[in-house]
mmCIF file of C-alpha atoms in Angstrom:
data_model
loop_
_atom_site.group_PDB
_atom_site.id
_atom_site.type_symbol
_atom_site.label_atom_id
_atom_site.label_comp_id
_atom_site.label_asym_id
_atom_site.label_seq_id
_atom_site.Cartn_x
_atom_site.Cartn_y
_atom_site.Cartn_z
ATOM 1 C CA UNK A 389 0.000 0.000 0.000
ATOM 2 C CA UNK A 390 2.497 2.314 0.367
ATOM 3 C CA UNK A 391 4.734 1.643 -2.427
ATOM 4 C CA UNK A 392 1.475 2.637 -4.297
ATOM 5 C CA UNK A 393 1.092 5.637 -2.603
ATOM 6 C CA UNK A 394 4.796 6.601 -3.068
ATOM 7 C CA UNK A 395 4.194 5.513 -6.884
ATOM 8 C CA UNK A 396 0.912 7.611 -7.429
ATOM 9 C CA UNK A 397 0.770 11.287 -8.618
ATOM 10 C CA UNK A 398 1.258 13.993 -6.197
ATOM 11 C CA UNK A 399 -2.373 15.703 -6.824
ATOM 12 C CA UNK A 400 -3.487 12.246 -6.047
ATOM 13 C CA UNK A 401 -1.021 11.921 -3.455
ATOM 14 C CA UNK A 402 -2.419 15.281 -1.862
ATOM 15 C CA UNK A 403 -5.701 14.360 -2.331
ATOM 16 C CA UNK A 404 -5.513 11.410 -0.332
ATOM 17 C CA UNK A 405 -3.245 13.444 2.397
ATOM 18 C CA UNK A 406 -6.072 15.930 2.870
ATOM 19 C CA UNK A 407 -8.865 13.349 3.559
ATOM 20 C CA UNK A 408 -6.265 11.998 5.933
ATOM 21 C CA UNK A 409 -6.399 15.515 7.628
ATOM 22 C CA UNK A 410 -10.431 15.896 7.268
ATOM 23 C CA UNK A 411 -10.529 12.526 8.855
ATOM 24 C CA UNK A 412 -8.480 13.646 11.833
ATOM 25 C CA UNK A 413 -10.748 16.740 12.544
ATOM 26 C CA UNK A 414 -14.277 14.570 12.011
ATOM 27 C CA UNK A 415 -12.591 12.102 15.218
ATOM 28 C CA UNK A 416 -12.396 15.277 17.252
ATOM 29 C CA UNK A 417 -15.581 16.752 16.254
ATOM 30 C CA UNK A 418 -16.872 13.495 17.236
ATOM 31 C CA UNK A 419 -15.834 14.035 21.041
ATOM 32 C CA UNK A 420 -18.887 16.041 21.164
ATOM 33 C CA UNK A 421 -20.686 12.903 21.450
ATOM 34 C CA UNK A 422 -19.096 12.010 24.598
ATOM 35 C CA UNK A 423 -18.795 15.546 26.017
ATOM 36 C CA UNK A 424 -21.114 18.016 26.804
ATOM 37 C CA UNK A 425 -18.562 20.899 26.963
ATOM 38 C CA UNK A 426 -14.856 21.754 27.075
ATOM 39 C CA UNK A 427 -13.153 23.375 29.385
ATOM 40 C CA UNK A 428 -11.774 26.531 29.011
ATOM 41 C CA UNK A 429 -8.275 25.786 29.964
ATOM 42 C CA UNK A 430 -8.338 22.490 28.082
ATOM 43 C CA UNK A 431 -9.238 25.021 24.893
ATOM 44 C CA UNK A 432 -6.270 27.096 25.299
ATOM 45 C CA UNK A 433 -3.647 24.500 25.672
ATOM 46 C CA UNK A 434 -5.144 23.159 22.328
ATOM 47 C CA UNK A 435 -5.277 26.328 21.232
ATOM 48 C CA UNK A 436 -1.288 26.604 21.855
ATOM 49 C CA UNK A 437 -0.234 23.513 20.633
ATOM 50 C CA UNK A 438 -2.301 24.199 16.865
ATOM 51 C CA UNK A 439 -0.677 27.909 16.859
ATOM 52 C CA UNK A 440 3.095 26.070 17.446
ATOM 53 C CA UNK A 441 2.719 23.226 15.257
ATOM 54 C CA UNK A 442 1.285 25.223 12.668
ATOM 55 C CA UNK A 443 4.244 27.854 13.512
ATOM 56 C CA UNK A 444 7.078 25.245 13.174
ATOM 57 C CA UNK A 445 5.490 23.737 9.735
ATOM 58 C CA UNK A 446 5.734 27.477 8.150
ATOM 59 C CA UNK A 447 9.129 27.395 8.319
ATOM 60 C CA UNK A 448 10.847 24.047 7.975
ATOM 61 C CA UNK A 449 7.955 23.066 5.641
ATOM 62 C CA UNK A 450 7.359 25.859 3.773
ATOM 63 C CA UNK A 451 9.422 28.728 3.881
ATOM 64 C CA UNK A 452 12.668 27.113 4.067
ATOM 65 C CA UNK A 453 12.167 25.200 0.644
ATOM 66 C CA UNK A 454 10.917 28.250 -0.920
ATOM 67 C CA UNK A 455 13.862 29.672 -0.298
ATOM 68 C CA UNK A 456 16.336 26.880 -1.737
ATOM 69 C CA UNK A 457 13.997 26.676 -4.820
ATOM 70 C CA UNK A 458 14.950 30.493 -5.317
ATOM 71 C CA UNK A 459 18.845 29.786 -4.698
ATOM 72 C CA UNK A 460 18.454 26.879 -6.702
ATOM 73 C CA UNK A 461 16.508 28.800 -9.661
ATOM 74 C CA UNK A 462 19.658 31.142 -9.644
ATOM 75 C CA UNK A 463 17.805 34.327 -7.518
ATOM 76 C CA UNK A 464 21.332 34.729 -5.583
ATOM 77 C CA UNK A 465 21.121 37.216 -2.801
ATOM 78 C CA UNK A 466 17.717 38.000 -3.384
ATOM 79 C CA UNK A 467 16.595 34.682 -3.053
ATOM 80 C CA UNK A 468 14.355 36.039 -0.251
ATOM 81 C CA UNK A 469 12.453 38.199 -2.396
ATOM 82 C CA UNK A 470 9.870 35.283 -3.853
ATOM 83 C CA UNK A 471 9.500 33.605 -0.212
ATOM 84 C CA UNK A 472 8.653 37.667 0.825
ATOM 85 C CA UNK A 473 6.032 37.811 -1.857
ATOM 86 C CA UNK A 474 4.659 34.829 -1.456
ATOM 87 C CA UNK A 475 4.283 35.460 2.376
ATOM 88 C CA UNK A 476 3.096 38.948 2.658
ATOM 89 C CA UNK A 477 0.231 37.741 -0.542
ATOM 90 C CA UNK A 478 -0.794 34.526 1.842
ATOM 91 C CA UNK A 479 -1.367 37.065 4.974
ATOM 92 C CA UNK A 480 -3.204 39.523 2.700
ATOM 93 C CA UNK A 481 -5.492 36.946 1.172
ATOM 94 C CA UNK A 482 -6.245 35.559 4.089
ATOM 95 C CA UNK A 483 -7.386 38.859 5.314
ATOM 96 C CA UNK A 484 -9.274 39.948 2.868
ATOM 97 C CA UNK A 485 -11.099 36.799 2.817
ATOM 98 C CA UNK A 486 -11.565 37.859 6.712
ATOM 99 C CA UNK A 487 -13.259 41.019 5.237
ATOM 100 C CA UNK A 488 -15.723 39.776 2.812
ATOM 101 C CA UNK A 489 -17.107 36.657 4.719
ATOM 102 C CA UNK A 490 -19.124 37.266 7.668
ATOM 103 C CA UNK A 491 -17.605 35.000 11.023
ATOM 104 C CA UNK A 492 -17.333 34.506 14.544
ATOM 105 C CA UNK A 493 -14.160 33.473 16.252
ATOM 106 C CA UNK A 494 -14.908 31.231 19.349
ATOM 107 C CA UNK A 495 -15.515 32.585 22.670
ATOM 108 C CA UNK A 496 -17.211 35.542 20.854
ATOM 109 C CA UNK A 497 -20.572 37.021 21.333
ATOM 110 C CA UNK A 498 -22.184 37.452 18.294
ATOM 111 C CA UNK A 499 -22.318 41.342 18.255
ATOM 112 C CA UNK A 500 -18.299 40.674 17.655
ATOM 113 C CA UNK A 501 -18.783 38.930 14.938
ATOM 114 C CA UNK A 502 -16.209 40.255 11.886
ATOM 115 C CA UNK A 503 -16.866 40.635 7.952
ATOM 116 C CA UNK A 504 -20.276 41.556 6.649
ATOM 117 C CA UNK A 505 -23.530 42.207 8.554
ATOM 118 C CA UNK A 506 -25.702 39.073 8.844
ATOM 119 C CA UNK A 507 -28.504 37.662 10.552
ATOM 120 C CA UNK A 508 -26.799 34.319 10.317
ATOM 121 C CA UNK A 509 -26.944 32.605 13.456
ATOM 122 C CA UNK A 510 -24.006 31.896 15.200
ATOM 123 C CA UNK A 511 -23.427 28.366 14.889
ATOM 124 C CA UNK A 512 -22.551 29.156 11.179
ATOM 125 C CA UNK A 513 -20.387 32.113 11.824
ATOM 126 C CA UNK A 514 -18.278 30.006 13.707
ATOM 127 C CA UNK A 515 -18.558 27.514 11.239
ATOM 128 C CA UNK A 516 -16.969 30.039 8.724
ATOM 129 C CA UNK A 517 -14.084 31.272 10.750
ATOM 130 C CA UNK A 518 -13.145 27.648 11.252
ATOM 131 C CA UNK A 519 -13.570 26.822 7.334
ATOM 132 C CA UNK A 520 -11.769 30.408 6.563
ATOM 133 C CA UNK A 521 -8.645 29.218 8.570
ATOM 134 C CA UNK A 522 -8.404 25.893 7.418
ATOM 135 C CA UNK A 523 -7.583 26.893 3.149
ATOM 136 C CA UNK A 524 -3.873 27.122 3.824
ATOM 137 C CA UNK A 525 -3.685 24.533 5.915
ATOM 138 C CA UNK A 526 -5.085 22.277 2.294
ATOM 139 C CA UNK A 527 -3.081 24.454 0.435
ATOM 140 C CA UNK A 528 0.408 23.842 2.410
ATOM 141 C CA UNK A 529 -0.141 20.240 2.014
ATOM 142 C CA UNK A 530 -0.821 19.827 -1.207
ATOM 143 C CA UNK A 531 2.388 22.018 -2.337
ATOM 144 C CA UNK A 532 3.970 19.787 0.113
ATOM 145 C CA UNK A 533 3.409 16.985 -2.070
ATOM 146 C CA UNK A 534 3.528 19.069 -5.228
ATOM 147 C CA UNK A 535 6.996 20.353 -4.849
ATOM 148 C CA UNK A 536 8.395 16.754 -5.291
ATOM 149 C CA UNK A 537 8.242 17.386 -8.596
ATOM 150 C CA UNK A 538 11.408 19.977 -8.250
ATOM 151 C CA UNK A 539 13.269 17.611 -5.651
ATOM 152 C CA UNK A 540 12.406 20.345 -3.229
ATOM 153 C CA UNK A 541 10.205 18.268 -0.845
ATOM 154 C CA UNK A 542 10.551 14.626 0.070
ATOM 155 C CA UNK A 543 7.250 11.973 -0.117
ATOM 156 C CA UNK A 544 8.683 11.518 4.002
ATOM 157 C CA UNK A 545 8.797 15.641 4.206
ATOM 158 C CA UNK A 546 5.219 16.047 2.841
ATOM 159 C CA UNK A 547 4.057 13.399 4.781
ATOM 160 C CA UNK A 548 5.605 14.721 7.709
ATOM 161 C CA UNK A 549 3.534 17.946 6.712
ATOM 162 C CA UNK A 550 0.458 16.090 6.560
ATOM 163 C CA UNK A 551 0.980 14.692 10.011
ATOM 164 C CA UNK A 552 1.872 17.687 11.634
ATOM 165 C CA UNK A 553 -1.675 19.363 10.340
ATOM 166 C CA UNK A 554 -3.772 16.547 10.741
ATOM 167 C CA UNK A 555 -2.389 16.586 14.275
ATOM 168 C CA UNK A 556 -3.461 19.961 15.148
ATOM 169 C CA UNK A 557 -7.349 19.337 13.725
ATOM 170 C CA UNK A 558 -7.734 16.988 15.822
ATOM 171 C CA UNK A 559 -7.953 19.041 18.918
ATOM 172 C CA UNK A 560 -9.744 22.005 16.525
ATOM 173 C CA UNK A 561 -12.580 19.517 15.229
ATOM 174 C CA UNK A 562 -13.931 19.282 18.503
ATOM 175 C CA UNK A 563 -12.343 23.003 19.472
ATOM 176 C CA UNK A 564 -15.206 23.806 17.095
ATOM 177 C CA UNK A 565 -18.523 21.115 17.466
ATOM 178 C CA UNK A 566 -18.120 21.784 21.543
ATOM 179 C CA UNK A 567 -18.862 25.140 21.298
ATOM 180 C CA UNK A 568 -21.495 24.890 18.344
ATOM 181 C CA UNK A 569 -23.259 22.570 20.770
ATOM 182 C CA UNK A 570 -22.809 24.780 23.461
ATOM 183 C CA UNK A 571 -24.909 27.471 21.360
ATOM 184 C CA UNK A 572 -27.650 25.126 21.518
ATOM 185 C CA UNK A 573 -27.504 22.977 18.471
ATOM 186 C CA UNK A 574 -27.782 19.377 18.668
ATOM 187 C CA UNK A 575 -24.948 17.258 18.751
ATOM 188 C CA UNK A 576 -25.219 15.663 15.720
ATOM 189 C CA UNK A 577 -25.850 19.058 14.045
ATOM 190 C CA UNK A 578 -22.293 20.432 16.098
ATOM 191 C CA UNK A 579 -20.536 16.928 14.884
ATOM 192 C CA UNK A 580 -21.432 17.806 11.109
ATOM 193 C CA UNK A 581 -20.709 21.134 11.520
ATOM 194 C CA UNK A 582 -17.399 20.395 13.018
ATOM 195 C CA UNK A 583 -16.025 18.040 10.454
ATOM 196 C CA UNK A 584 -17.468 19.621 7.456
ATOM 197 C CA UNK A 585 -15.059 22.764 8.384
ATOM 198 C CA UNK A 586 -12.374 20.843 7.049
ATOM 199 C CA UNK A 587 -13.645 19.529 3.533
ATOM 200 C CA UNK A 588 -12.375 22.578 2.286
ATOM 201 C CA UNK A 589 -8.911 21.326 3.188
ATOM 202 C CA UNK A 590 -9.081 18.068 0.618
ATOM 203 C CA UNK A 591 -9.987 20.395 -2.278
ATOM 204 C CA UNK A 592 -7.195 22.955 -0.913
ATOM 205 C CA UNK A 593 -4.644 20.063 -1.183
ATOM 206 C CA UNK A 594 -5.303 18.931 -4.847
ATOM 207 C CA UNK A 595 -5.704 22.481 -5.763
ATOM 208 C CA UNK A 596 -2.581 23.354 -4.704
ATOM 209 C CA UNK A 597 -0.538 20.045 -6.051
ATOM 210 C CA UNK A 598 -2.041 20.618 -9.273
ATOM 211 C CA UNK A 599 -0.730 23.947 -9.585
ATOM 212 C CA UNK A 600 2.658 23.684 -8.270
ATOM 213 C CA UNK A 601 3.101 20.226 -10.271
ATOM 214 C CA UNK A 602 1.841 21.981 -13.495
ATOM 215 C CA UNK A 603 2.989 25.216 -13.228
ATOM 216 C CA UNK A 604 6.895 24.878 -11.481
ATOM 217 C CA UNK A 605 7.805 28.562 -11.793
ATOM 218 C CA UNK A 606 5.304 29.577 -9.493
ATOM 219 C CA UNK A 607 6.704 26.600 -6.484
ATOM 220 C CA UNK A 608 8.840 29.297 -4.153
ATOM 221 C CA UNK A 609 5.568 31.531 -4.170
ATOM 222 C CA UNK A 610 3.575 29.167 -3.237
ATOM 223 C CA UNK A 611 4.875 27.652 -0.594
ATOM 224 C CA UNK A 612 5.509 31.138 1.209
ATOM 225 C CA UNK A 613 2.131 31.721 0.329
ATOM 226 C CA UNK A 614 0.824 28.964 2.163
ATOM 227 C CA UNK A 615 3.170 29.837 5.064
ATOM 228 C CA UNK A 616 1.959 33.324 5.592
ATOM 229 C CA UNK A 617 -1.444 32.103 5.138
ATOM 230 C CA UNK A 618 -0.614 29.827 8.053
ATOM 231 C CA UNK A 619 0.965 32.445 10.406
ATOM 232 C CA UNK A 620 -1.767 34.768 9.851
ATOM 233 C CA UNK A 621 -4.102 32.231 11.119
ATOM 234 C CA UNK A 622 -1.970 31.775 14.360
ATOM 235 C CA UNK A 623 -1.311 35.135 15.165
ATOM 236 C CA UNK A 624 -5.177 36.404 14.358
ATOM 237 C CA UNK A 625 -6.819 33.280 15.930
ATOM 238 C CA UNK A 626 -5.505 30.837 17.837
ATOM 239 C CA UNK A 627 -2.567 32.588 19.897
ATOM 240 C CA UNK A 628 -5.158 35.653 21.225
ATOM 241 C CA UNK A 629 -7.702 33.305 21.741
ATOM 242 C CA UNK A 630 -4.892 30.873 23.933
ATOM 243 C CA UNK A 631 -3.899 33.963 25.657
ATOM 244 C CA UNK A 632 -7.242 35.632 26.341
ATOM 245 C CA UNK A 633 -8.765 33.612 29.530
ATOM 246 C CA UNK A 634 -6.818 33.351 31.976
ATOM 247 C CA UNK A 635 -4.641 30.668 31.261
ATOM 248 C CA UNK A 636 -1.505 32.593 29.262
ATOM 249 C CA UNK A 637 1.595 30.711 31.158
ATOM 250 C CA UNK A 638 0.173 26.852 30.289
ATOM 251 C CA UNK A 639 -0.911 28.001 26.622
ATOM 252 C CA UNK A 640 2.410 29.268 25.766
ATOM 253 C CA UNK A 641 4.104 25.768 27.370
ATOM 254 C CA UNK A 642 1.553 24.202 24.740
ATOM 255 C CA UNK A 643 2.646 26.331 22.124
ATOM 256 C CA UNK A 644 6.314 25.755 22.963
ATOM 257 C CA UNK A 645 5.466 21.846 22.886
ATOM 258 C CA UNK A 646 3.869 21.646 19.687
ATOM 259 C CA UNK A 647 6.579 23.699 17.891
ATOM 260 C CA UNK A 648 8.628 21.341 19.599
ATOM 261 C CA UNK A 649 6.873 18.362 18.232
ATOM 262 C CA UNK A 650 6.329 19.321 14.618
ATOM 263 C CA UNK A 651 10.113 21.136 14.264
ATOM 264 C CA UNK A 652 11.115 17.312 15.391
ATOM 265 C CA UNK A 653 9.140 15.245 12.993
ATOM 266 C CA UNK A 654 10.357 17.611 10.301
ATOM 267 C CA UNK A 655 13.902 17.427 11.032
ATOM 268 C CA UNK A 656 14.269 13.853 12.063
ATOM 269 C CA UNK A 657 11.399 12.580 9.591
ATOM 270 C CA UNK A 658 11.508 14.587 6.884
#
C-alpha cells in the first residue's frame, strides 16, 4: 500500500493526504458525542499547541524550501524576495477573505462577529471562521506533495507535513462542534458542523498540487504563500484566543510543545 502511494501522482497523493487531515478533525468533532462541553483551559492548551505546530510547519515546511527553490533557480542574494512575496500575498489573502465573509471566532458574542452584517446565526459564523482558517492549511499540504516534482520536498517531508496538520485538527474539530453545541444545536448538528469545516482542506490540497506540479515557476511563491497564510491564522486566531482567559503561562508551554513536536518530525522525519 504504500509503495502505491509513493508511486501515485502527487495531486493524487495530496488528495488522499487531505482526507487523511479531514478525517483527523471529524474524530475530534466526534468528542462532542461524549462531552457536553470543554473546558476553558483544556481550549487554550489546544489552542497553543495548533498555533506552534502550525508555527514550526511554516518554516521548515514551507518557507525554508521556498527559499532553496529560489537559490536553486539562480535568484542569488535576493533569493528572499519570492519567499517575501509569497508570504506577505498569503497574509493579505487571508485577510481579505476575513473582510468579505461574515464570522465569529470562538468565545465571541455574536455582536463581535467580523466581515459583513448578517442575521446568520451563530453556529454558522463560527462555522466560517473555522472553514476560513483551514484553506492554507489544504493548500500547504498539497504544495507539500507538489513540490516533489522539483526535488524540493521529500514523499517523508510532505508526509511529515500532513501529520503535523492533521495533528493539530484533531484538537480544533472538537475546538469547534463543543462550542457549536454549546450554542444550543444538537450534537449531531455540532458533529457535522465540526467536520465539514475541514472539507475545504481536501480540495485545498489537490488544488494546490495541481498547480505547483503543473505550473513549477510559481513553487517558491507558493509555498511562502501557504506559510503566511498559516501564520496569519496563528497570530489572528488561535494565539489571542490561547492567551485571552486566563490561562496565558500553560498556553504558551503548549505552544512551545507543539513547535517542539512538529520542528522534530520535520527534522528527524523529513
Amino acid at each position: 500500500m504504500l509503495d502505491w502511494f509513493a508511486n501515485a501522482n502527487p495531486v493524487l497523493q495530496a488528495t488522499l493526504a487531505g482526507v487523511f487531515t479531514w478525517l483527523m478533525t471529524t474524530l475530534g468533532s466526534a468528542l462532542v458525542f461524549f462531552f457536553n462541553d470543554i473546558n476553558r483551559r483544556v481550549l487554550d492548551i489546544m489552542n497553543g499547541f495548533a498555533a506552534g505546530v502550525m508555527i514550526a510547519a511554516s518554516f521548515w515546511s514551507l518557507l525554508a524550501p521556498s527559499i532553496e527553490a529560489s537559490v536553486e533557480a539562480g535568484w542569488g542574494r535576493l533569493a528572499f524576495f519570492p519567499a517575501l512575496v509569497g508570504f506577505l500575498v498569503g497574509g493579505l489573502f487571508l485577510r481579505g477573505i476575513d473582510y468579505i465573509t461574515p464570522h465569529l471566532h470562538m468565545g465571541k458574542n455574536k455582536t463581535d462577529a467580523e466581515g459583513p452584517k448578517t442575521k446568520l446565526p451563530a453556529t454558522t459564523l463560527l462555522f466560517l471562521a473555522v472553514t476560513i482558517h483551514n484553506i492554507p492549511e489544504g493548500l500547504s499540504v498539497g504544495v507539500g506533495f507538489g513540490a516533489q516534482e522539483l526535488g524540493l520536498s521529500s514523499l517523508a517531508s510532505a508526509m511529515v507535513l500532513t501529520m503535523g496538520i492533521g495533528l493539530q485538527n484533531f484538537p480544533e474539530g472538537a475546538a469547534l462542534s463543543m462550542p457549536i453545541r454549546a450554542e444550543g444545536a444538537s450534537k449531531w448538528r455540532a458533529f457535522q458542523l465540526g467536520q465539514a469545516s475541514a472539507l475545504v482542506e481536501i480540495v485545498g490540497a489537490a488544488i494546490g498540487a495541481l498547480l505547483v506540479s503543473q505550473v513549477t515557476v510559481i513553487l517558491p511563491y507558493a509555498l511562502a504563500f501557504a506559510a503566511g497564510a498559516m501564520i496569519f491564522v496563528c497570530v489572528e486566531q488561535l494565539i489571542p484566543e490561547s492567551q485571552s482567559h486566563g490561562n496565558s503561562d500553560i498556553a504558551t508551554i503548549a505552544l512551545l510543545v507543539g513547535f517542539g513536536v512538529m520542528m522534530t518530525l520535520d527534522v528527524a522525519l523529513g
